[in-house]
Amino acid sequence: MLLVLAFRNAFRHRLRTLLTLAGLTVAVTAFGLLSTVVDAWYAGAEGASNARLVTRNAISLVFPLPVNYREKIRRVDGVVGITHSNWFGGIYKEPKNFFAQFAVEADTFLDLYPEFVLSEAERRDFLRDRKGCIVGSKLAATYGFKVGDTIQLKGTIFPGTWEFVVRGIYHGREAKTDVSQMLFHWSYVNETITRQIPRRANQIGVYVVKIDDPARAAEISSRIDAEFKNTSAETLTETEKAFQLSFVSMTEAIVVAIRAVSYLVIVIILAVMANTMAMTVRERTAEYATLKALGFSPGFVVGLIVGESAAIALAGGLIAVALTFPLAAVFAQAVGTLFPVFNVSAETVALQLLCALGVGLLAAALPARRAMGIRIVDGLRAVA
Amino acid sequence: MTQERATLPPVTPPAPPLVQLRRVAKAYRRGQQLVPVLADISFDIAAGEFLALMGPSGSGKSTLLNLIAGIDRASSGEIRVAGEDIAAYGEAELADWRARTIGFIFQFYNLMPVLTALENVELPLLLTRLSRAERRERAAAALAMVGLAERMDHTPSELSGGQQQRVAIARALITDPVLIVADEPTGDLDRESAHDILRLLQRLNRELGKTIVMVTHDPHAAGHAHAIMHLEKGALSAREELGDGVAGGLSGASDGSGGAY
């Protein structure tokens, strides 16, 4: 009966309840979307492996490393695999069509990144064709790339117009895998550059190192960096996660602002909901007094108020969760490959429901306290 | 002499009154000031009595009813209902006592608007250990008794004022309380509905033996009681005995011409 009473009370003033529900739905949906944006920001770091290290030039990422570091790093104790990649930074048709392009050592790269899933035939074709490339499924969907297509990039770091033939479309083994990249052969880029600008030949952007035990990451990093101490290109080695987070930290203020706004939205709806519940309780003072006169405890009255508030809040939360998924898909479509991974996580859904429930409970707290404390005779007088 | 003694009926001690008030006073605090509402009230209400409390506005009749019903506390004095000193109870005990002992009838019915007539009547039984089926059965029987068997599934907004008050009466009866308190039960009703409600209260009193204390300012309503207690400025001024309740009106009921209390 308590539940029946709370539920029917919730829909007594339909317009008021529906407006509150709508506000709550918008707020919790906005919270979910903003949280997903923040998650997307950290997606690169989330998808990074602890068993991989990244070795770059100690001065800055924009300075390259010599190709002959490869074997020295490979020989360091604990290193079981190595590959390398260079940021290409080409423009596809127009500068606004931004996506990540890397010139990689193809066979070792695919070995170190088993989360990039290709069919055997696609892998074989890619490795055979020095002008071949592979693109992530999201990137392919965004620009309509198909196997056999030629992609023309205008180089910014590597001058000239570059043509690559799509030999495969890779998929992510996990939801957090970045499937918006384009990968092609470093050897092709290097050969071309060697001819055009000999002084920039044989340069590597970063080495990616696979280690035997993630627990030894710090030790192995130190050993690698020690190898190149006092050379013209000293190295800085860190885990892939730390490497990715260093990019995020550059834009941390934006992330903090987005996170703050997402919680601010919840605080605003809390104020709106608390006002609704305060009005509701004020109107029903006589009913609560009657229940108390009949012998119901103040706890029963609190249960009614909290139950009603929580029911509205949870309904809003559930609708918001249901809306977040299609809206996130539309958002991801709109921003294209800006966010390589844009998935609504289970944690975000849980946070949305928790926020909704929290709003429901907090909004009811003060009105419930007031209803609890009201004297029966004063409450009954509210009828007359 | 011996023969005479043998024919005398056996001596039975008089039944103790259901409600006993002794030197009851009530004052409200308004800012720094204490405003006296009731002073030195002492009287008894016998079990099975139908008593009307009358008096002008501000005379303290509703406050007195609230004290007897245990929804307000006296500033001093003693109130015993069915032998229990309710001043000694804490809030939780008092709520439990009200649920067991008192049936409430309010001027504005005070039904839950979102519940049906049946659910409204069932409400006080939630505080008992009865099963849902038993609660429903009893509530249906109580509604049938007040003549609303056909309106069980209607919400209060679908019922007339008189019907709503009948639902409230069924709700007051459902826990089989020893005392029913009614605060202006006909105050919001038209003449005909008021008459029906008063006849219903009389039936409860006569047929079920319910003790009823009713606050009213309507002499016609008071005429349905056994006795009228008059209050003036927070004190009892007179008690008027009416016998078995003179339905249909009462001459002199409001002029305080009854015997001095």
XYZ file of C-alpha atoms in Angstrom:
645
model
C 0.000 0.000 0.000
C 2.931 2.318 0.770
C 4.229 1.749 -2.746
C 0.776 2.195 -4.277
C 0.274 5.423 -2.368
C 3.754 6.739 -3.261
C 3.332 5.829 -6.927
C -0.149 7.338 -7.271
C 0.951 10.443 -5.396
C 3.818 10.835 -7.861
C 1.361 11.256 -10.711
C -1.253 13.350 -8.909
C -0.144 16.562 -10.583
C 0.647 15.095 -13.964
C 1.937 18.258 -15.603
C 4.207 19.094 -12.680
C 5.521 15.556 -12.486
C 6.051 15.346 -16.241
C 7.934 18.648 -16.294
C 10.121 17.536 -13.399
C 10.656 14.216 -15.136
C 11.595 16.001 -18.361
C 14.079 18.260 -16.534
C 15.593 15.302 -14.772
C 15.840 13.323 -17.993
C 17.600 16.188 -19.776
C 20.007 16.689 -16.870
C 20.898 13.027 -16.439
C 21.237 12.568 -20.211
C 23.538 15.615 -20.381
C 25.526 14.168 -17.491
C 25.847 10.862 -19.348
C 26.949 12.503 -22.591
C 29.469 14.775 -20.879
C 30.860 11.837 -18.896
C 31.199 9.929 -22.156
C 33.093 12.872 -23.664
C 35.463 12.803 -20.683
C 35.837 9.033 -21.068
C 36.564 9.515 -24.757
C 39.283 11.953 -23.811
C 40.962 9.276 -21.750
C 40.150 6.469 -24.198
C 43.674 6.379 -25.608
C 45.117 5.889 -22.155
C 42.417 3.382 -21.215
C 43.177 1.335 -24.312
C 46.914 1.431 -23.651
C 48.710 -1.655 -22.462
C 50.873 -1.859 -19.357
C 53.058 -4.398 -21.122
C 54.124 -1.838 -23.740
C 56.582 1.008 -23.283
C 57.073 4.018 -25.511
C 60.562 5.396 -26.065
C 60.794 8.924 -27.459
C 63.316 11.707 -27.685
C 63.936 13.078 -24.183
C 63.822 16.684 -25.370
C 60.456 16.539 -27.046
C 58.224 14.293 -29.057
C 58.826 16.415 -32.147
C 62.486 15.437 -32.186
C 63.124 12.069 -33.823
C 65.297 9.155 -32.791
C 67.794 7.345 -35.036
C 66.687 4.089 -36.579
C 69.771 2.328 -35.248
C 68.420 2.583 -31.666
C 66.120 -0.255 -32.580
C 68.617 -3.096 -32.074
C 70.081 -1.556 -28.928
C 66.671 -1.337 -27.345
C 65.834 -4.873 -28.536
C 68.840 -6.217 -26.642
C 67.851 -4.692 -23.295
C 66.969 -7.350 -20.740
C 63.196 -7.780 -20.465
C 62.400 -6.486 -23.946
C 60.632 -9.154 -26.006
C 59.437 -7.111 -28.984
C 59.914 -3.770 -30.644
C 58.296 -1.715 -33.357
C 58.205 1.943 -34.269
C 55.893 4.586 -35.667
C 55.993 8.137 -36.990
C 53.181 10.655 -36.785
C 52.425 11.524 -40.428
C 50.041 14.462 -40.045
C 48.664 14.427 -43.613
C 45.562 16.244 -44.823
C 42.799 14.235 -46.452
C 41.096 16.587 -48.936
C 40.560 19.357 -46.369
C 42.240 20.209 -43.047
C 38.942 19.663 -41.187
C 39.083 15.948 -42.106
C 41.378 15.175 -39.230
C 42.366 11.609 -38.343
C 45.502 9.968 -37.022
C 47.950 8.550 -39.572
C 51.060 6.615 -38.606
C 53.954 5.325 -40.662
C 54.792 2.045 -38.933
C 57.019 -0.974 -39.253
C 54.049 -2.998 -40.392
C 54.756 -6.626 -39.429
C 56.165 -5.907 -35.969
C 53.503 -3.287 -35.315
C 50.682 -5.738 -35.958
C 52.438 -8.263 -33.728
C 52.631 -5.774 -30.878
C 49.054 -4.613 -31.312
C 46.993 -7.804 -31.436
C 43.907 -5.710 -30.573
C 43.966 -4.449 -34.191
C 42.158 -7.326 -35.806
C 42.660 -8.010 -39.541
C 41.758 -11.032 -41.597
C 44.724 -13.163 -42.701
C 44.212 -12.101 -46.333
C 44.099 -8.401 -45.436
C 47.241 -8.702 -43.321
C 49.050 -10.532 -46.117
C 47.978 -7.977 -48.741
C 49.007 -5.077 -46.505
C 52.432 -6.515 -45.782
C 53.053 -7.239 -49.478
C 52.127 -3.816 -50.803
C 54.655 -1.134 -49.780
C 52.119 1.549 -50.765
C 49.353 -0.253 -48.960
C 47.582 0.938 -45.850
C 45.009 -0.277 -43.363
C 42.272 1.850 -41.848
C 40.164 1.397 -38.736
C 36.515 0.422 -39.132
C 35.270 3.727 -37.727
C 37.488 5.730 -40.053
C 36.356 3.602 -42.999
C 32.712 4.158 -42.054
C 33.241 7.920 -41.667
C 34.840 8.479 -45.062
C 33.464 5.467 -46.911
C 36.883 3.821 -47.434
C 36.773 0.351 -48.955
C 39.493 -2.202 -49.658
C 41.084 -1.265 -52.982
C 40.388 2.464 -52.627
C 43.245 4.915 -53.036
C 43.628 7.492 -50.316
C 45.502 10.631 -51.193
C 47.101 12.604 -48.381
C 48.800 15.949 -48.603
C 51.874 15.801 -46.407
C 52.582 18.496 -43.842
C 55.510 16.959 -41.973
C 56.525 14.870 -44.972
C 56.136 17.140 -48.025
C 54.332 16.069 -51.151
C 51.223 14.247 -52.169
C 51.073 10.677 -50.956
C 48.922 7.894 -52.265
C 48.024 4.769 -50.354
C 45.867 1.812 -51.354
C 43.523 0.437 -48.714
C 44.504 -3.217 -48.197
C 42.491 -3.904 -45.101
C 40.013 -2.561 -42.594
C 40.888 -3.470 -39.034
C 38.448 -3.920 -36.183
C 39.001 -3.505 -32.486
C 39.282 -6.579 -30.316
C 37.814 -4.525 -27.470
C 35.358 -1.628 -27.330
C 38.110 0.717 -26.162
C 40.413 -0.075 -29.101
C 41.037 2.927 -31.348
C 39.518 2.075 -34.728
C 39.906 5.497 -36.318
C 43.583 5.329 -37.364
C 45.291 4.893 -40.695
C 48.518 2.866 -40.763
C 50.961 2.471 -43.610
C 54.588 1.407 -44.218
C 57.359 3.504 -42.699
C 59.746 1.976 -45.270
C 57.754 3.578 -48.125
C 57.756 6.987 -46.419
C 61.429 6.677 -45.497
C 62.507 5.705 -49.016
C 60.707 8.665 -50.480
C 62.051 11.107 -47.910
C 65.565 9.722 -48.284
C 65.399 10.718 -51.936
C 63.808 14.113 -51.336
C 65.389 15.268 -48.049
C 68.344 13.024 -47.249
C 69.042 14.656 -43.886
C 65.633 13.442 -42.643
C 66.212 9.855 -43.609
C 66.072 6.954 -41.132
C 64.305 8.894 -38.416
C 61.873 7.353 -36.011
C 59.107 9.126 -34.084
C 58.715 6.665 -31.210
C 59.712 3.099 -30.470
C 57.074 0.885 -28.969
C 58.603 -1.798 -26.799
C 56.973 -4.990 -25.582
C 58.272 -6.204 -22.238
C 58.077 -9.596 -20.583
C 56.668 -8.404 -17.251
C 54.597 -5.204 -16.685
C 55.899 -5.157 -13.089
C 59.379 -4.455 -14.490
C 58.250 -1.448 -16.548
C 60.122 1.115 -14.442
C 63.312 -0.904 -14.341
C 63.329 -1.653 -18.077
C 62.512 1.987 -18.891
C 65.547 3.086 -16.881
C 67.745 0.525 -18.616
C 66.669 1.710 -22.068
C 67.219 5.358 -21.217
C 70.604 4.504 -19.683
C 71.684 2.988 -23.013
C 71.435 6.402 -24.668
C 72.667 8.579 -21.846
C 75.012 11.344 -23.019
C 74.194 10.783 -26.685
C 72.910 13.462 -29.058
C 69.440 11.934 -28.824
C 68.757 10.876 -25.250
C 65.561 8.920 -24.744
C 62.622 9.075 -22.402
C 60.842 5.781 -21.892
C 57.506 5.440 -20.132
C 54.555 3.101 -20.205
C 52.158 3.507 -23.099
C 49.493 4.610 -20.619
C 51.685 7.380 -19.185
C 52.586 8.403 -22.740
C 48.898 8.717 -23.678
C 48.057 10.528 -20.452
C 50.732 13.118 -21.196
C 48.615 14.150 -24.201
C 45.464 14.324 -22.079
C 47.223 16.434 -19.461
C 47.796 19.116 -22.096
C 44.035 19.614 -22.297
C 43.215 18.761 -18.703
C 41.598 22.140 -18.023
C 38.976 21.395 -20.662
C 38.315 17.974 -19.149
C 37.966 19.493 -15.684
C 35.555 22.113 -17.058
C 33.431 19.450 -18.785
C 33.356 17.346 -15.649
C 32.402 20.373 -13.539
C 29.570 21.260 -15.915
C 28.267 17.683 -15.841
C 27.973 17.783 -12.045
C 26.639 21.333 -12.079
C 23.745 20.172 -14.241
C 22.914 17.578 -11.591
C 23.060 20.188 -8.811
C 20.663 22.421 -10.770
C 18.133 19.637 -11.263
C 18.506 18.778 -7.577
C 17.360 22.310 -6.718
C 14.412 22.029 -9.128
C 13.398 18.642 -7.764
C 13.749 19.782 -4.154
C 11.435 22.700 -4.935
C 8.890 20.320 -6.475
C 8.976 18.054 -3.441
C 8.742 21.010 -1.055
C 5.599 22.220 -2.865
C 4.176 18.715 -2.836
C 4.723 18.228 0.868
C 3.292 21.654 1.682
C 0.118 20.806 -0.225
C -0.264 17.445 1.509
C 0.395 18.585 5.052
C -3.150 17.674 6.099
C -2.864 14.206 4.573
C 0.361 13.485 6.427
C -1.213 14.793 9.644
C -4.204 12.511 9.059
C -1.945 9.500 8.591
C -0.135 10.348 11.802
C -3.453 10.783 13.625
C -4.531 7.336 12.421
C -1.421 5.926 14.082
C 1.108 5.820 11.249
C 4.634 6.635 12.338
C 6.577 9.649 11.065
C 8.782 7.058 9.351
C 5.829 5.944 7.213
C 5.257 9.542 6.138
C 8.967 9.892 5.316
C 8.764 6.653 3.345
C 5.875 8.076 1.316
C 7.732 11.285 0.473
C 11.083 9.643 -0.222
C 9.384 6.864 -2.191
C 7.553 9.355 -4.380
C 10.674 11.434 -4.982
C 12.836 8.385 -5.666
C 10.208 6.954 -8.048
C 10.172 10.151 -10.140
C 13.967 10.416 -10.049
C 14.563 6.795 -11.008
C 12.016 7.015 -13.819
C 13.867 10.084 -15.119
C 17.187 8.278 -14.697
C 16.032 5.207 -16.620
C 14.603 7.288 -19.472
C 17.865 9.268 -19.543
C 19.965 6.100 -19.725
C 17.790 4.817 -22.568
C 18.229 8.123 -24.409
C 21.967 8.401 -23.804
C 22.885 5.527 -26.142
C 21.192 6.827 -29.324
C 22.243 10.403 -28.528
C 25.844 9.299 -27.984
C 25.733 7.540 -31.352
C 24.468 10.716 -33.033
C 27.125 12.744 -31.213
C 29.881 10.328 -32.230
C 28.684 10.548 -35.836
C 28.714 14.343 -35.670
C 32.253 14.624 -34.295
C 33.575 11.950 -36.656
C 37.035 10.668 -35.782
C 37.785 13.452 -33.295
C 37.077 10.930 -30.558
C 38.439 7.571 -31.727
C 36.446 5.765 -29.052
C 33.063 7.150 -28.002
C 31.213 4.503 -26.057
C 28.814 4.922 -23.142
C 30.479 2.870 -20.435
C 28.765 0.740 -17.815
C 30.332 3.028 -15.244
C 28.647 6.054 -16.832
C 25.266 4.296 -16.778
C 25.771 3.369 -13.131
C 26.755 6.970 -12.333
C 23.677 8.287 -14.154
C 21.366 6.047 -12.120
C 23.238 6.864 -8.935
C 22.963 10.602 -9.617
C 19.247 10.275 -10.369
C 18.646 8.301 -7.185
C 20.805 10.733 -5.221
C 18.770 13.646 -6.560
C 15.559 11.851 -5.587
C 16.730 11.139 -2.054
C 18.348 14.521 -1.414
C 15.388 16.423 -2.877
C 13.085 14.613 -0.454
C 15.314 15.040 2.588
C 14.302 18.499 3.758
C 10.577 18.244 2.896
C 10.461 14.828 4.594
C 12.097 16.257 7.686
C 9.533 19.036 7.750
C 6.640 16.584 7.344
C 8.069 14.422 10.094
C 8.201 17.273 12.536
C 4.789 18.768 11.876
C 2.366 18.521 14.796
C -0.836 16.628 13.997
C -3.126 19.415 15.196
C -1.279 22.006 13.108
C -1.325 19.737 10.071
C -5.037 19.029 10.362
C -5.743 22.744 10.606
C -4.231 23.123 7.149
C -7.448 21.579 5.786
C -9.747 24.299 7.027
C -37.065 -8.565 55.933
C -35.099 -11.629 54.953
C -37.590 -12.290 52.188
C -37.182 -8.726 50.982
C -33.378 -9.072 50.923
C -33.622 -12.266 48.943
C -35.585 -10.565 46.140
C -33.118 -7.650 45.719
C -31.101 -7.784 42.499
C -27.400 -8.590 42.962
C -25.279 -5.503 43.570
C -22.893 -4.853 40.680
C -20.304 -2.108 40.953
C -20.838 0.693 38.411
C -18.716 0.351 35.264
C -15.772 2.753 35.311
C -16.121 5.630 32.861
C -14.430 5.161 29.502
C -12.909 8.640 29.541
C -11.825 10.455 32.686
C -10.477 14.005 32.675
C -9.104 15.485 35.886
C -8.057 19.123 36.213
C -6.980 19.219 32.575
C -5.513 22.487 31.332
C -4.027 23.475 28.017
C -2.124 26.596 27.051
C -0.349 27.456 23.838
C 2.848 29.408 23.678
C 2.685 32.378 21.345
C 6.096 34.012 21.342
C 6.894 34.799 24.949
C 3.246 34.582 25.968
C 1.296 31.601 27.247
C -2.260 31.674 25.907
C -4.636 29.565 28.036
C -7.159 27.558 25.983
C -8.591 25.140 28.543
C -8.558 25.449 32.325
C -9.402 22.979 35.067
C -11.530 20.604 33.014
C -12.798 17.559 34.861
C -15.532 15.224 33.682
C -16.198 11.613 32.730
C -17.627 10.004 29.638
C -19.318 6.695 30.213
C -18.815 3.764 27.885
C -21.558 3.749 25.241
C -22.288 7.449 25.630
C -22.856 9.807 22.688
C -21.632 13.197 23.867
C -21.724 16.472 21.982
C -19.263 19.252 22.803
C -20.671 22.676 22.021
C -19.471 26.181 22.400
C -18.672 29.329 20.504
C -15.548 29.635 18.363
C -12.431 29.715 20.510
C -14.136 28.061 23.453
C -11.654 25.177 23.291
C -14.006 22.386 22.204
C -11.771 21.124 19.363
C -8.703 21.371 21.608
C -10.520 19.293 24.226
C -11.412 16.704 21.584
C -7.791 16.608 20.395
C -6.591 15.985 23.954
C -9.060 13.126 24.439
C -8.037 11.644 21.071
C -4.333 11.836 21.946
C -3.310 14.025 19.027
C -2.402 16.893 21.358
C -1.007 16.919 24.864
C -2.434 18.609 27.930
C -0.298 21.183 29.732
C -1.395 19.694 33.034
C -3.958 17.307 34.480
C -4.750 13.687 33.790
C -6.581 12.050 30.915
C -7.469 8.386 31.110
C -9.090 6.562 28.265
C -10.116 2.936 28.814
C -8.049 3.032 31.977
C -4.851 4.151 30.258
C -3.092 7.367 31.277
C -2.218 8.716 27.844
C -0.100 11.593 29.191
C 2.513 9.015 30.186
C 2.968 7.752 26.634
C 5.802 8.707 24.319
C 5.030 9.667 20.702
C 5.388 6.154 19.290
C 3.321 4.588 22.084
C 0.686 7.261 21.678
C 0.470 6.630 17.936
C 0.077 2.927 18.591
C -2.581 3.665 21.216
C -4.510 5.894 18.801
C -4.431 3.198 16.135
C -5.921 0.689 18.617
C -8.313 2.900 20.541
C -9.570 5.883 18.554
C -11.646 6.243 15.408
C -11.380 9.664 13.782
C -14.048 11.525 11.808
C -12.999 14.945 10.474
C -15.030 17.862 9.146
C -13.366 17.671 5.721
C -13.260 13.842 5.691
C -9.457 13.767 5.263
C -9.484 10.852 2.852
C -6.455 10.067 0.688
C -7.494 11.409 -2.737
C -5.445 8.859 -4.690
C -6.941 5.850 -2.928
C -10.323 4.279 -3.615
C -13.010 4.159 -0.945
C -12.037 0.569 -0.178
C -8.327 1.420 0.083
C -9.078 4.411 2.300
C -11.043 2.248 4.698
C -8.344 -0.427 4.571
C -5.615 2.087 5.448
C -5.719 1.829 9.290
C -5.586 -1.972 9.020
C -2.076 -1.694 7.570
C -1.000 -1.183 11.160
C -2.378 -4.607 12.111
C -1.110 -8.069 11.252
C -4.099 -8.922 9.083
C -3.476 -10.372 5.655
C -4.355 -8.364 2.562
C -7.389 -10.548 1.915
C -8.627 -10.107 5.492
C -8.096 -6.368 5.315
C -10.045 -6.157 2.057
C -12.853 -8.273 3.441
C -13.230 -6.139 6.565
C -13.029 -2.884 4.618
C -15.722 -4.095 2.222
C -17.941 -5.063 5.158
C -17.447 -1.657 6.802
C -18.332 0.126 3.553
C -21.407 -2.055 3.171
C -22.441 -1.100 6.685
C -22.365 2.603 5.846
C -24.308 1.926 2.642
C -21.478 2.279 0.140
C -21.088 -1.302 -1.049
C -21.588 -0.144 -4.621
C -19.011 2.647 -4.456
C -15.948 0.782 -3.190
C -13.808 1.412 -6.234
C -14.556 5.105 -6.460
C -11.998 7.684 -5.431
C -13.082 10.503 -3.098
C -13.403 12.961 -5.986
C -16.034 10.668 -7.490
C -18.124 10.719 -4.316
C -20.423 13.370 -2.830
C -19.556 15.046 0.461
C -21.995 12.831 2.349
C -20.573 9.711 0.749
C -17.028 10.797 1.540
C -17.986 11.267 5.171
C -19.513 7.782 5.153
C -16.197 6.425 3.898
C -14.475 8.328 6.711
C -16.899 6.769 9.200
C -16.184 3.305 7.809
C -12.459 4.073 8.181
C -13.056 5.161 11.795
C -14.889 1.910 12.526
C -12.573 -0.525 10.778
C -10.246 -1.116 13.745
C -13.191 -1.503 16.132
C -12.058 1.388 18.365
C -13.548 1.920 21.835
C -13.958 5.630 21.191
C -14.952 7.588 18.103
C -14.125 11.285 17.990
C -15.867 13.436 15.409
C -14.860 17.053 14.823
C -17.735 18.906 13.134
C -18.660 15.814 11.092
C -21.553 17.599 9.402
C -19.919 21.006 9.097
C -19.231 20.652 5.386
C -22.463 18.900 4.418
C -25.889 19.978 3.196
C -28.855 19.496 5.505
C -29.938 16.138 4.102
C -26.469 14.603 4.034
C -25.816 15.944 7.528
C -28.980 14.266 8.759
C -27.920 10.938 7.198
C -24.502 11.148 8.831
C -25.987 11.941 12.231
C -28.431 9.025 11.943
C -25.502 6.811 11.033
C -23.572 7.963 14.112
C -26.636 7.246 16.242
C -26.820 3.741 14.761
C -23.170 3.123 15.563
C -23.822 4.241 19.102
C -27.042 2.265 19.620
C -26.375 -0.879 17.644
C -22.633 -1.273 18.047
C -22.355 0.418 21.438
C -19.682 2.819 20.229
C -18.802 5.711 22.519
C -18.839 8.889 20.480
C -17.590 12.365 21.310
C -18.659 14.917 18.717
C -17.695 18.565 18.464
C -20.336 20.692 16.805
C -21.702 24.175 16.821
C -24.945 23.010 15.243
C -27.757 22.518 17.811
C -29.557 20.201 15.413
C -26.504 17.946 15.212
C -25.974 18.081 18.973
C -29.599 16.995 19.410
C -28.658 13.512 18.200
C -26.389 12.962 21.235
C -27.277 11.696 24.721
C -25.827 14.771 26.325
C -24.324 18.112 25.452
C -21.325 19.558 27.213
C -21.125 23.329 26.850
C -17.814 25.147 26.903
C -17.262 28.861 27.394
C -13.822 30.483 27.262
C -12.009 27.250 27.973
C -14.156 26.089 30.853
C -17.146 23.779 31.123
C -20.281 25.829 31.632
C -23.092 23.284 31.559
C -24.029 19.684 30.858
C -27.372 19.037 29.254
C -28.886 15.541 29.350
C -30.994 14.648 26.311
C -31.773 11.041 26.995
C -31.532 8.829 23.924
C -30.845 11.583 21.402
C -33.705 13.556 19.961
C -33.241 13.253 16.250
C -34.649 16.080 14.246
C -33.877 18.976 16.500
C -33.522 20.081 20.036
C -35.144 23.066 21.590
C -32.977 24.923 23.987
C -29.951 22.801 23.168
C -27.832 25.812 22.423
C -29.065 28.209 25.007
C -27.194 26.621 27.858
C -30.398 26.076 29.819
C -29.389 22.607 30.926
C -28.273 21.872 34.429
C -25.129 23.555 35.624
C -22.152 21.261 35.431
